[in-house]
JSON list of C-alpha atoms in Angstrom, two decimals:
[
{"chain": "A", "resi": 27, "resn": "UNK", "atom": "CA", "xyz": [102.30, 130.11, 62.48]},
{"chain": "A", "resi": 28, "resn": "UNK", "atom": "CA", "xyz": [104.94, 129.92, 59.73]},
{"chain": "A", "resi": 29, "resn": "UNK", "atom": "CA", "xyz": [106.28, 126.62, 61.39]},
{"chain": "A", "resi": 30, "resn": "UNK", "atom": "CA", "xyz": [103.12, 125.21, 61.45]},
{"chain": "A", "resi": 31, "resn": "UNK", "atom": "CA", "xyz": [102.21, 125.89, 57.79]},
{"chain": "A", "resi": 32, "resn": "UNK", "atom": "CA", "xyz": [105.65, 124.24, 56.39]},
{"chain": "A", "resi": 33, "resn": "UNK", "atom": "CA", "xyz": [103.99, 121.27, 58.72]},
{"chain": "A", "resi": 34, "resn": "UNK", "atom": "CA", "xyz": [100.51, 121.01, 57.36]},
{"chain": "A", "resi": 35, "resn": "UNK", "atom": "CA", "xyz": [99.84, 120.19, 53.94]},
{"chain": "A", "resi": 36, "resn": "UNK", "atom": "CA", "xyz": [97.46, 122.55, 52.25]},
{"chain": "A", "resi": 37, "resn": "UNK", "atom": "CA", "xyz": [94.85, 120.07, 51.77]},
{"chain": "A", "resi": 38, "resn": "UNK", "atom": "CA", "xyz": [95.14, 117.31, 54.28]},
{"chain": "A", "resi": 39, "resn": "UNK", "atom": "CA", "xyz": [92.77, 114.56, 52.78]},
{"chain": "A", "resi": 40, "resn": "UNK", "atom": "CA", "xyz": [94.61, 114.33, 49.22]},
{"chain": "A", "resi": 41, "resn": "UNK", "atom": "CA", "xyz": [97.97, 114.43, 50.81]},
{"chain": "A", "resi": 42, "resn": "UNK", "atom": "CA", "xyz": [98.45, 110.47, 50.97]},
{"chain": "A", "resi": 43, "resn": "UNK", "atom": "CA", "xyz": [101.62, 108.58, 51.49]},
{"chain": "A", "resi": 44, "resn": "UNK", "atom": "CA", "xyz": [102.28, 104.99, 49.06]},
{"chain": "A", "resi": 45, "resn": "UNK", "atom": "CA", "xyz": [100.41, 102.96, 51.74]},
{"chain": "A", "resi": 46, "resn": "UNK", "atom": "CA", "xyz": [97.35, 105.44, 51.75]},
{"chain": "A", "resi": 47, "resn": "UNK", "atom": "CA", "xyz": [98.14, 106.39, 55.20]},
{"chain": "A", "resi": 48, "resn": "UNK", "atom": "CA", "xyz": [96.94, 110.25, 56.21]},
{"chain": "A", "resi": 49, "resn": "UNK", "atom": "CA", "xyz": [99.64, 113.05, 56.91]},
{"chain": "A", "resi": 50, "resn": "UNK", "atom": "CA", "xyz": [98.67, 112.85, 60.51]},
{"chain": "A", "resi": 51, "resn": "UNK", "atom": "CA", "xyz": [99.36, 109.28, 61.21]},
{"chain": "A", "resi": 52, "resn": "UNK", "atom": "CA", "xyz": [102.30, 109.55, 59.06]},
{"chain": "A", "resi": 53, "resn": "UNK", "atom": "CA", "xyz": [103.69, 112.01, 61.52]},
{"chain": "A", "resi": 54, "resn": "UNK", "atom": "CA", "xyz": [103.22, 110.13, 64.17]},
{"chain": "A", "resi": 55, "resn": "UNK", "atom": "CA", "xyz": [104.19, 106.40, 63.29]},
{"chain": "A", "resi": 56, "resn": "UNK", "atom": "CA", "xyz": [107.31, 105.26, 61.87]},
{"chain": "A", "resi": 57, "resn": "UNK", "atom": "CA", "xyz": [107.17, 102.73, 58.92]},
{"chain": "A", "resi": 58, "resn": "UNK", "atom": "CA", "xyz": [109.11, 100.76, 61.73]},
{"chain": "A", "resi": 59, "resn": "UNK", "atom": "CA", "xyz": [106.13, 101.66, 64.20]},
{"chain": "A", "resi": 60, "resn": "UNK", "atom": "CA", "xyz": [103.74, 100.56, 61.88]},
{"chain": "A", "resi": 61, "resn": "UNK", "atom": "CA", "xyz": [104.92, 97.22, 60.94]},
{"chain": "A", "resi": 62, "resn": "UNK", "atom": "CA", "xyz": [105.53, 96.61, 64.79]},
{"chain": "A", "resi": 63, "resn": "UNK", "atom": "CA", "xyz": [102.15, 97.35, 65.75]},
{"chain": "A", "resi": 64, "resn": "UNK", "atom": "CA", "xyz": [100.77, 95.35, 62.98]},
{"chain": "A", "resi": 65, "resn": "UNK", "atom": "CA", "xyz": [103.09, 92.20, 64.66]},
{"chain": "A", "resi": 66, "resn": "UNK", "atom": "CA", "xyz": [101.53, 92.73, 67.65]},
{"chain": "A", "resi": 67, "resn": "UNK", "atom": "CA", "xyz": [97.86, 92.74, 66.22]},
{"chain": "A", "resi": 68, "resn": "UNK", "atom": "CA", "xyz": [98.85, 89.45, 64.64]},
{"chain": "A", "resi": 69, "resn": "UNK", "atom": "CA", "xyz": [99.95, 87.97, 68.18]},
{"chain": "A", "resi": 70, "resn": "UNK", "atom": "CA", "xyz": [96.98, 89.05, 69.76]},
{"chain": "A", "resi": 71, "resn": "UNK", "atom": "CA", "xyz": [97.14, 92.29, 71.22]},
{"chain": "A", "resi": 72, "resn": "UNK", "atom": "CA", "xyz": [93.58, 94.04, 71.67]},
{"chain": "A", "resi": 73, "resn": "UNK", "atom": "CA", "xyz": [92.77, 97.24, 69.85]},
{"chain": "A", "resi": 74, "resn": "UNK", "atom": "CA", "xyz": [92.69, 99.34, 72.82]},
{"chain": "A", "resi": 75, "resn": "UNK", "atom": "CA", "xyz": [95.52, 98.47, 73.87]},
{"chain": "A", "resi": 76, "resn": "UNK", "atom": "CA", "xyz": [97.68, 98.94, 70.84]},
{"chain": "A", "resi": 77, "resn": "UNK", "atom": "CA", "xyz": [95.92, 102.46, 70.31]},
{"chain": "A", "resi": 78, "resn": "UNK", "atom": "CA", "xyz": [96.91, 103.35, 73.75]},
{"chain": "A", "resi": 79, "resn": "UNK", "atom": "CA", "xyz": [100.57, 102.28, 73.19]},
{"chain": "A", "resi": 80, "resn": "UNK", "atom": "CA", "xyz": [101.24, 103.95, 70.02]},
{"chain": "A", "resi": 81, "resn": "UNK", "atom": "CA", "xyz": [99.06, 106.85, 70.80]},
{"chain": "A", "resi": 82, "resn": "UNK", "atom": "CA", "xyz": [96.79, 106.81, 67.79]},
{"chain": "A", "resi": 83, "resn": "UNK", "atom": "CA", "xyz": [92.99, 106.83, 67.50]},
{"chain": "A", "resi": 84, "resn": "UNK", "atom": "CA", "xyz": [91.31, 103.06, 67.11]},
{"chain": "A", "resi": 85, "resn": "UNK", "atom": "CA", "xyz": [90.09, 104.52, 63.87]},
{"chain": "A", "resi": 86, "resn": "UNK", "atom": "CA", "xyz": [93.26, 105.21, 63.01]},
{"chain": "A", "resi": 87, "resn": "UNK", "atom": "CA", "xyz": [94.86, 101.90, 64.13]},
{"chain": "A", "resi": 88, "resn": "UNK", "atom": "CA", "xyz": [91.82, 100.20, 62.03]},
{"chain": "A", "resi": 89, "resn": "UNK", "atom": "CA", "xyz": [92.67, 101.66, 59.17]},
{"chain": "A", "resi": 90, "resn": "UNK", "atom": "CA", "xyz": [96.37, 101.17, 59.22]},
{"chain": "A", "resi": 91, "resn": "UNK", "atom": "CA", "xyz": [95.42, 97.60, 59.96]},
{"chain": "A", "resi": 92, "resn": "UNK", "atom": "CA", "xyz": [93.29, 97.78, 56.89]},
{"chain": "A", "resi": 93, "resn": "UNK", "atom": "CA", "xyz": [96.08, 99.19, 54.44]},
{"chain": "A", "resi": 94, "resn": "UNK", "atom": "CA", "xyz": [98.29, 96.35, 55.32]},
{"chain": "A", "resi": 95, "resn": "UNK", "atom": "CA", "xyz": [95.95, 93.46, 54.28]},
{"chain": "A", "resi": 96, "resn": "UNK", "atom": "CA", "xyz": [95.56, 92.46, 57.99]},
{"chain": "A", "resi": 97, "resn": "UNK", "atom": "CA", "xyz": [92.78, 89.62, 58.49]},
{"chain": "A", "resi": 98, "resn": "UNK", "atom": "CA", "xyz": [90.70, 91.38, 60.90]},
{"chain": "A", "resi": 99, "resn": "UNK", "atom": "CA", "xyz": [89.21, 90.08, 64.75]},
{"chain": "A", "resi": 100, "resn": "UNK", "atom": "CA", "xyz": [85.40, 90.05, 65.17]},
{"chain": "A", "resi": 101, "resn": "UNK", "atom": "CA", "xyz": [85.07, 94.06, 66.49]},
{"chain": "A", "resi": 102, "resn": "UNK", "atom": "CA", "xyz": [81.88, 93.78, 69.52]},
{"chain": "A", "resi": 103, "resn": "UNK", "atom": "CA", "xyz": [79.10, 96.27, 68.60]},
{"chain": "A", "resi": 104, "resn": "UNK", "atom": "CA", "xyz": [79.36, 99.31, 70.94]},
{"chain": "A", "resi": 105, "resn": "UNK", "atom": "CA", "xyz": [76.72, 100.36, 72.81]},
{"chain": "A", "resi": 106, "resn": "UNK", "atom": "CA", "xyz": [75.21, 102.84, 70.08]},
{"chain": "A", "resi": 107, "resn": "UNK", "atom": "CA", "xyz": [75.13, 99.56, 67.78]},
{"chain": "A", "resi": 108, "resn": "UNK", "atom": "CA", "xyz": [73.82, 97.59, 70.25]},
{"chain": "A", "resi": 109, "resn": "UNK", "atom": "CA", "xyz": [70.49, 100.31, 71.12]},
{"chain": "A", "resi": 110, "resn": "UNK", "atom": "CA", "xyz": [70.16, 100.73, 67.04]},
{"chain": "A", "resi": 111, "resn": "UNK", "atom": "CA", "xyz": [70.08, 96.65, 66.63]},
{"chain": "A", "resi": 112, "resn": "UNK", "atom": "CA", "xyz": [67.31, 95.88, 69.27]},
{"chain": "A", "resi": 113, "resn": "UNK", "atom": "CA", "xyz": [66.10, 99.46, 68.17]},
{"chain": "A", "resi": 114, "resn": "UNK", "atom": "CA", "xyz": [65.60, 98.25, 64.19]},
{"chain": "A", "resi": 115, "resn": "UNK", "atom": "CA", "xyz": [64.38, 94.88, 65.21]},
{"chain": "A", "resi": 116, "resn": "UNK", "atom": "CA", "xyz": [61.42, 96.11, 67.37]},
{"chain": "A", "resi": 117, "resn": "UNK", "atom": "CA", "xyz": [60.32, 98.06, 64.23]},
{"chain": "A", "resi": 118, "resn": "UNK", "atom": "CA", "xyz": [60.10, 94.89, 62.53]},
{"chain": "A", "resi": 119, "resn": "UNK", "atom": "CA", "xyz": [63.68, 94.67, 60.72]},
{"chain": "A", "resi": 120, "resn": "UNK", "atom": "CA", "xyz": [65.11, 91.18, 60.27]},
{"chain": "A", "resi": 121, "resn": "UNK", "atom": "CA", "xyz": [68.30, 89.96, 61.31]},
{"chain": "A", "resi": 122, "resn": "UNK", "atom": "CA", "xyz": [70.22, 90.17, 58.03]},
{"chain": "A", "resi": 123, "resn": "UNK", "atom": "CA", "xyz": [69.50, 93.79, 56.94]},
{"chain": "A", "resi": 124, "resn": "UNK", "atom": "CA", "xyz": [70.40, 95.07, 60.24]},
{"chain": "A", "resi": 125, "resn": "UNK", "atom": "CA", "xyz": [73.84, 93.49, 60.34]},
{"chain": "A", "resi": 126, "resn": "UNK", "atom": "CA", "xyz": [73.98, 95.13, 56.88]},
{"chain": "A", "resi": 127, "resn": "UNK", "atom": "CA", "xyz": [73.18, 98.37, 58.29]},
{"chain": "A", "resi": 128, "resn": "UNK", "atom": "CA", "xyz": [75.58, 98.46, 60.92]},
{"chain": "A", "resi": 129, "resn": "UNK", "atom": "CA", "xyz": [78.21, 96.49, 59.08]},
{"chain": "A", "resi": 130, "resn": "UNK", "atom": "CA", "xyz": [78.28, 93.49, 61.41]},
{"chain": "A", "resi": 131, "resn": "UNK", "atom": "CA", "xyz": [77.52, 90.41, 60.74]},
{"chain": "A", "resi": 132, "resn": "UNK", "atom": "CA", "xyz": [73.89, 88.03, 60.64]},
{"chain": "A", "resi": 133, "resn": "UNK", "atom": "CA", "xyz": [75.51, 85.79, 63.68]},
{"chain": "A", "resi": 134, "resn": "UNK", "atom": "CA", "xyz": [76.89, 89.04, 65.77]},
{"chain": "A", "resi": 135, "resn": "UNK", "atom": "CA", "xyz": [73.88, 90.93, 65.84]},
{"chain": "A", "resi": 136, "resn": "UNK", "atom": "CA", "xyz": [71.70, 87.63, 66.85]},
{"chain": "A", "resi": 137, "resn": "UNK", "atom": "CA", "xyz": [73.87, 87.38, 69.36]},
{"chain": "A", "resi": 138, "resn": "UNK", "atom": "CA", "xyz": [73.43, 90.92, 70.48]},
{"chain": "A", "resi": 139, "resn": "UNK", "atom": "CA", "xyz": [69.17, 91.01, 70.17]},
{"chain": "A", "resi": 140, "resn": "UNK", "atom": "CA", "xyz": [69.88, 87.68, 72.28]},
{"chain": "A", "resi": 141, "resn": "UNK", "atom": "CA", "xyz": [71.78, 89.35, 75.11]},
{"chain": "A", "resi": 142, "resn": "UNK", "atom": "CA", "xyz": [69.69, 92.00, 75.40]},
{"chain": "A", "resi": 143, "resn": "UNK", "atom": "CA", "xyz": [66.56, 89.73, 76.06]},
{"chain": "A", "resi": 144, "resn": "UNK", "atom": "CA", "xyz": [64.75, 90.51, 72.81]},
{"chain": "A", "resi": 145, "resn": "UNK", "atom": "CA", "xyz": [62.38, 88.32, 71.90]},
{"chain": "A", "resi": 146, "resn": "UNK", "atom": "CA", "xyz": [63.15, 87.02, 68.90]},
{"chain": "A", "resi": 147, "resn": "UNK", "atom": "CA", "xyz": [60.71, 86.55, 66.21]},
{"chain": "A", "resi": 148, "resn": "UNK", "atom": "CA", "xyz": [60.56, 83.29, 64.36]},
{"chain": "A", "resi": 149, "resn": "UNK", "atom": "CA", "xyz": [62.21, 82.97, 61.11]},
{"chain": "A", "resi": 150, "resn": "UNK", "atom": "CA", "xyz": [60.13, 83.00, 57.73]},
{"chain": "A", "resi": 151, "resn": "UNK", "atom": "CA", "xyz": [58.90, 79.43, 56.43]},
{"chain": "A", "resi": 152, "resn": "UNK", "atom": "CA", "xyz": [59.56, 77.84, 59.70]}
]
């Protein structure tokens, strides 16, 4: 338990490195790591699959990704986005404040109501 203690920082959410990286993923990545991973991102390797090779969370990759200044790809809405789009929409939300809500954008969450055969409603003043 000792070992473990010397380990784990007392309070795990203030202790921050320079970068604003967490303890955890500190442990876990090498500054090396890190700026490898965030080559790879650059060339085109997919979340998933980056997560998977470095062993971190997608979260976690996002937010290292993030830190670094690292123009982000368009994310797809999971499936929980995707049921809480159509979801809002059919209770009479428009487009705009539901890509606000899920922090998507207007274009990505047309595309979603579209896809899942919502009928959608025609846009004010036209």
């Amino acid at each position: 338990m000792a070992e473990l203690a010397a380990v784990v920082p007392a309070d795990p959410d203030t202790d921050l490195d320079e970068t604003g990286r967490s303890w955890l993923i500190r442990r876990r990545l090498s500054d090396e790591q890190v700026a490898e991973l965030v080559e790879l991102y650059r060339w085109g390797l997919g979340t998933p699959a980056l997560s998977k090779r470095f062993g971190i969370s997608k979260p976690s990759l996002l937010e290292l990704l993030h830190d670094r200044d690292v123009q982000m790809r368009r994310q797809p809405l999971t499936k929980t986005q995707r049921a809480r789009a159509v979801q809002l929409y059919e209770e009479g939300f428009a487009i705009k404040p539901i890509a606000v809500e899920l922090g998507s954008s207007f274009g990505a969450v047309h595309r979603v109501l579209k896809a899942e055969g919502v009928r959608l409603r025609p846009r004010p003043g036209r």
